[in-house]
Short mmCIF file of C-alpha atoms in Angstrom, two decimals:
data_model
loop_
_atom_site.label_atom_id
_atom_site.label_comp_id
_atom_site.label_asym_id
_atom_site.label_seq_id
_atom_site.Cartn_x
_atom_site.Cartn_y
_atom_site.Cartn_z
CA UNK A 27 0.00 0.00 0.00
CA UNK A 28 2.46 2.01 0.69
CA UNK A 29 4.98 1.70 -2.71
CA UNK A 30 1.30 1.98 -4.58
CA UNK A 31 0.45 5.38 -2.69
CA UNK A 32 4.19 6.84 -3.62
CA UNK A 33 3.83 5.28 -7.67
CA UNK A 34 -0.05 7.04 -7.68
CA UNK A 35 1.78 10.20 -7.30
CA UNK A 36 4.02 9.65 -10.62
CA UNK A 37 1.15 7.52 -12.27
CA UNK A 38 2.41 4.66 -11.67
CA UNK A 39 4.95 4.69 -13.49
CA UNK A 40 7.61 2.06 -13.79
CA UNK A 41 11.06 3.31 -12.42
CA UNK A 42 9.46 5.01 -9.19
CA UNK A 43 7.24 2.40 -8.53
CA UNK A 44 11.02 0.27 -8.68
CA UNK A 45 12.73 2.45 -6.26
CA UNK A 46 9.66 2.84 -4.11
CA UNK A 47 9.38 -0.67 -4.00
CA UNK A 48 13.31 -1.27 -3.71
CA UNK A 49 13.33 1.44 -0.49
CA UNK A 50 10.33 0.61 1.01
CA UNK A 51 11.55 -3.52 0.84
CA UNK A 52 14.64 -2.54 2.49
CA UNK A 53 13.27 -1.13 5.53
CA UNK A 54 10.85 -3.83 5.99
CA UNK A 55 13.71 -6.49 5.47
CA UNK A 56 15.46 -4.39 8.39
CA UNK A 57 12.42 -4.36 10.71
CA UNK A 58 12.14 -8.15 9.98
CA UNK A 59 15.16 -8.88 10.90
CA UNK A 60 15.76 -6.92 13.57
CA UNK A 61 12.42 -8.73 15.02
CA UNK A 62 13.43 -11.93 14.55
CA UNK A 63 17.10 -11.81 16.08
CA UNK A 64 15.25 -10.72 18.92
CA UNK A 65 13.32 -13.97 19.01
CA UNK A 66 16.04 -16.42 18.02
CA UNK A 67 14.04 -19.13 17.68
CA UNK A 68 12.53 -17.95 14.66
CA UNK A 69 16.08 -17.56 12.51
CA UNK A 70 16.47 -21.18 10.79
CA UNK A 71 12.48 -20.72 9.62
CA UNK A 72 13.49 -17.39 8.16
CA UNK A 73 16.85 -18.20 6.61
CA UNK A 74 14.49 -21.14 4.75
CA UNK A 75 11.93 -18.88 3.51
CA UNK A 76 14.49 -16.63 2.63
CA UNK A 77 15.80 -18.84 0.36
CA UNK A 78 12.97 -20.37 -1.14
CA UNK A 79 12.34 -23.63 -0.45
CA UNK A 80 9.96 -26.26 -2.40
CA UNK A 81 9.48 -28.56 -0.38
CA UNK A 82 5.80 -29.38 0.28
CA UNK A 83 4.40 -32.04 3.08
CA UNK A 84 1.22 -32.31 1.31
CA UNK A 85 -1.08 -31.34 -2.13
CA UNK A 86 -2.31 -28.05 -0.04
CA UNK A 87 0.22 -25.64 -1.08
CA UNK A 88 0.11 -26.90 -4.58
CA UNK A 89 -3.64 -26.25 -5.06
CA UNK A 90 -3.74 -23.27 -3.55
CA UNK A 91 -1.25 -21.83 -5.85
CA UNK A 92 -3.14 -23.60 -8.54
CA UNK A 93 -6.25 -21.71 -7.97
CA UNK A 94 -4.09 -18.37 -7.52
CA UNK A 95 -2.28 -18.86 -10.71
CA UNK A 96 -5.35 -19.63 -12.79
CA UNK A 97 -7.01 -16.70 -11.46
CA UNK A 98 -3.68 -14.69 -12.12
CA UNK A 99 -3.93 -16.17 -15.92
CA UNK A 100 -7.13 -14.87 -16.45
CA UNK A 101 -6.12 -11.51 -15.28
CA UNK A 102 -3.33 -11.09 -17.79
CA UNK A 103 -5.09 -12.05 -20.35
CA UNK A 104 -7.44 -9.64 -19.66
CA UNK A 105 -4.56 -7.14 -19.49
CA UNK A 106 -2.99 -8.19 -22.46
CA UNK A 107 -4.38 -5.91 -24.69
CA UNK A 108 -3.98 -2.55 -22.65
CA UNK A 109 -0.50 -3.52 -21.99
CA UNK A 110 0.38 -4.16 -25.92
CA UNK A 111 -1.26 -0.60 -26.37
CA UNK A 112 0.81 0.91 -23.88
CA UNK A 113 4.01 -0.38 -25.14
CA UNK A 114 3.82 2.28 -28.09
CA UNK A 115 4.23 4.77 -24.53
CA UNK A 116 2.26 6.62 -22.55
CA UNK A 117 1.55 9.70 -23.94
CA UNK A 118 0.65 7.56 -26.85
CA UNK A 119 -1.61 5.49 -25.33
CA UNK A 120 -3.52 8.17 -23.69
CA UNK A 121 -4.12 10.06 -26.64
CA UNK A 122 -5.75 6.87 -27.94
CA UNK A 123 -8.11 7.21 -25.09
CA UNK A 124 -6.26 4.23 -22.58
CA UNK A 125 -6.49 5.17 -18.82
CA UNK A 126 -2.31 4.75 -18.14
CA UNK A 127 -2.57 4.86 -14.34
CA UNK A 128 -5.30 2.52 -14.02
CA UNK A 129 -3.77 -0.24 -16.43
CA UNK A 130 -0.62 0.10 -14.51
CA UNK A 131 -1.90 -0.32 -11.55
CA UNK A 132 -3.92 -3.50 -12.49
CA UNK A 133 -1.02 -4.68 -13.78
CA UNK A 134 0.90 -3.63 -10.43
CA UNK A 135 -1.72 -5.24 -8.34
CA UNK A 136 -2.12 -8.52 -10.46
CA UNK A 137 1.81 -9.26 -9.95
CA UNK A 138 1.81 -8.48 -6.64
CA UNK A 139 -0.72 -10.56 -5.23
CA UNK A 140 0.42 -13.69 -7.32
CA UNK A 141 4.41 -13.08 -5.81
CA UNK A 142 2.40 -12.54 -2.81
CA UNK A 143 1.18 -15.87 -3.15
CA UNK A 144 3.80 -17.62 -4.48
CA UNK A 145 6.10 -16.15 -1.50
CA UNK A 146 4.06 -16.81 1.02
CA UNK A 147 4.01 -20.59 0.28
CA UNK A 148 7.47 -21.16 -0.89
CA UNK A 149 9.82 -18.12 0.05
CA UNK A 150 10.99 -15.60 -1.47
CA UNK A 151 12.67 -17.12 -5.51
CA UNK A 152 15.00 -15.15 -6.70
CA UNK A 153 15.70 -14.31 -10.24
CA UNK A 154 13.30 -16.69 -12.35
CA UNK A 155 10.28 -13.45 -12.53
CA UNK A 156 13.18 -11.30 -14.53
CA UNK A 157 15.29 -13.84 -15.64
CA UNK A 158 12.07 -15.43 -17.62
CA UNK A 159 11.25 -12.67 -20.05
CA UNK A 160 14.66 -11.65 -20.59
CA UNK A 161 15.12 -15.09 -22.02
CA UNK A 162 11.26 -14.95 -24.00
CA UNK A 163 12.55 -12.11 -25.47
CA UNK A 164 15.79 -12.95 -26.81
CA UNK A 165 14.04 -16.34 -28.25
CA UNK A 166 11.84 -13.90 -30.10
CA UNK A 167 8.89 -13.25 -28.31
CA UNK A 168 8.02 -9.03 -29.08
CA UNK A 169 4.11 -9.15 -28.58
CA UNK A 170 2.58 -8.92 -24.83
CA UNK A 171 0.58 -12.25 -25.52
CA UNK A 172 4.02 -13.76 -26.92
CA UNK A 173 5.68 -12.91 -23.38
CA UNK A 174 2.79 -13.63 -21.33
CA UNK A 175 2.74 -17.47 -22.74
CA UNK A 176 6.10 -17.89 -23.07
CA UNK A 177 7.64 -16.34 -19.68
CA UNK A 178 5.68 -18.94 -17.43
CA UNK A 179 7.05 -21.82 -19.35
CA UNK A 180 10.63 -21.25 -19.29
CA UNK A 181 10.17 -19.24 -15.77
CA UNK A 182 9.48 -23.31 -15.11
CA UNK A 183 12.09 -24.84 -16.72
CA UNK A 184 14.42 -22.91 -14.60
CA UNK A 185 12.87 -23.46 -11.57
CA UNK A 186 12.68 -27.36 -12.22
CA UNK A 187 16.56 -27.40 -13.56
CA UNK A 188 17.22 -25.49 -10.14
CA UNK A 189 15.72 -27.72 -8.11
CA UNK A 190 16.69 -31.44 -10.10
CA UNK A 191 20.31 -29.95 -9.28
CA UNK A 192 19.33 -29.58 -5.59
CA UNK A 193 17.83 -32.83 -5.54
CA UNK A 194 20.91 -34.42 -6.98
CA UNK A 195 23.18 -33.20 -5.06
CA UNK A 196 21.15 -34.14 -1.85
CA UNK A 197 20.89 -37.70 -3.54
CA UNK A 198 24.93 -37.83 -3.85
CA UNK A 199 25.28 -37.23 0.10
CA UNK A 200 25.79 -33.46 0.12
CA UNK A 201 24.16 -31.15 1.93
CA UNK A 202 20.23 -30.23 1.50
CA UNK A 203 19.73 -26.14 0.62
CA UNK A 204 16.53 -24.64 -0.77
CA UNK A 205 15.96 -24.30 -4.41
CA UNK A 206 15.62 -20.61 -3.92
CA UNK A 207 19.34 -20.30 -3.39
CA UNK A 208 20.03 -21.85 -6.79
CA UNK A 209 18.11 -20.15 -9.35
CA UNK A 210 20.12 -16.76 -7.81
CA UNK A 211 23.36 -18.53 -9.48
CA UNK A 212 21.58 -20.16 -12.44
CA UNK A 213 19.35 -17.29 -13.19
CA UNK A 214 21.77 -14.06 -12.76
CA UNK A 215 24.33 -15.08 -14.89
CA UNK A 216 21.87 -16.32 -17.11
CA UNK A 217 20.32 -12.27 -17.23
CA UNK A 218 23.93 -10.86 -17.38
CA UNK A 219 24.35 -12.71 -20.45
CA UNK A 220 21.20 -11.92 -22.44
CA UNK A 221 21.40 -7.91 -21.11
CA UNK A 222 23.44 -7.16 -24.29
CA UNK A 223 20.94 -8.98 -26.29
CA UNK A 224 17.66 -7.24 -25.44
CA UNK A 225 18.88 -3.80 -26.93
CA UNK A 226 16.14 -2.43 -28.80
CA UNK A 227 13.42 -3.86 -26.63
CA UNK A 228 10.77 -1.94 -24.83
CA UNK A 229 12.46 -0.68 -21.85
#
């Protein structure tokens, strides 16, 4: 509520919603941890979530974000057409009549509440959200609909190479760590090295 009420000052727009949200994330990763080292007991459970971990003791968490994602899919495909009309920018788009702030912040509040939901059962995954359409794009996707089909699948293939490496190495004797801590290594340089390559792109 708090990065939305800074971005509705600018529109919503993208880089001060990005530095609200960066700011704003800081501080509440201070509070949070400043909490929790006063309550010890707590730190393993939050160096887990930190790291994102997919391990699951039942279906639960796996239907739940089931019904979140399929409710998330039918919300970007909603959006897809207001966002494809705003990638020709916002002045643009206004002039052709499309409420800016008010797609934005759909858009906003739609990926929120699914890395909301995702974080809340899993921990926090690093990487895989930017990592993703980086990757659509340099395999050619250029059309919202394009990234909005092709993101999620390789966003998965990511996550599942991350965590078949975890498993293996757990499987060879060595030590258990959450899947969360791997796509960090397989996903960043995997962005540094398609940066170069999305020149041209809609920033």
């Amino acid at each position: 509520a708090l990065v939305l009420g800074i971005g509705a000052r600018r529109g919503f727009a993208p880089v001060p919603m990005v530095i609200a949200g960066m700011l704003v994330g800081l501080t509440a990763s201070a509070v949070a941890t400043a909490i929790t080292l006063a309550q010890g007991q707590y730190l393993l459970s939050l160096v887990i979530w930190n790291g994102g971990a997919l391990v699951q003791q039942d279906w639960t968490g796996a239907r739940n974000l089931g019904l979140l994602l399929a409710a998330g899919a039918v919300g970007a495909a909603a959006l897809a057409r207001p966002l494809r009309v705003l990638t020709i920018g916002a002045e643009a788009a206004s002039g052709l009549g499309l409420n800016v702030a008010l797609v934005r912040l759909a858009a906003v509040v739609l990926a929120v509440t699914i890395a909301a939901g995702v974080s809340a059962e899993l921990g926090l995954i690093a990487f895989v959200g930017l990592a993703a359409p980086a990757l659509a794009r340099s395999l050619g996707a250029r059309t919202i609909p394009g990234l909005l089909t092709l993101s999620p699948a390789l966003g998965v293939l990511i996550l599942s190479l991350s965590d078949g490496l975890v498993l293996a190495w757990a499987g060879l004797g060595g030590e258990s760590f959450p899947t969360g801590a791997l796509t960090g290594l397989v996903g960043g340089p995997l962005l540094i090295w398609l940066l170069p390559r999305l020149r041209g792109s809609t920033p």
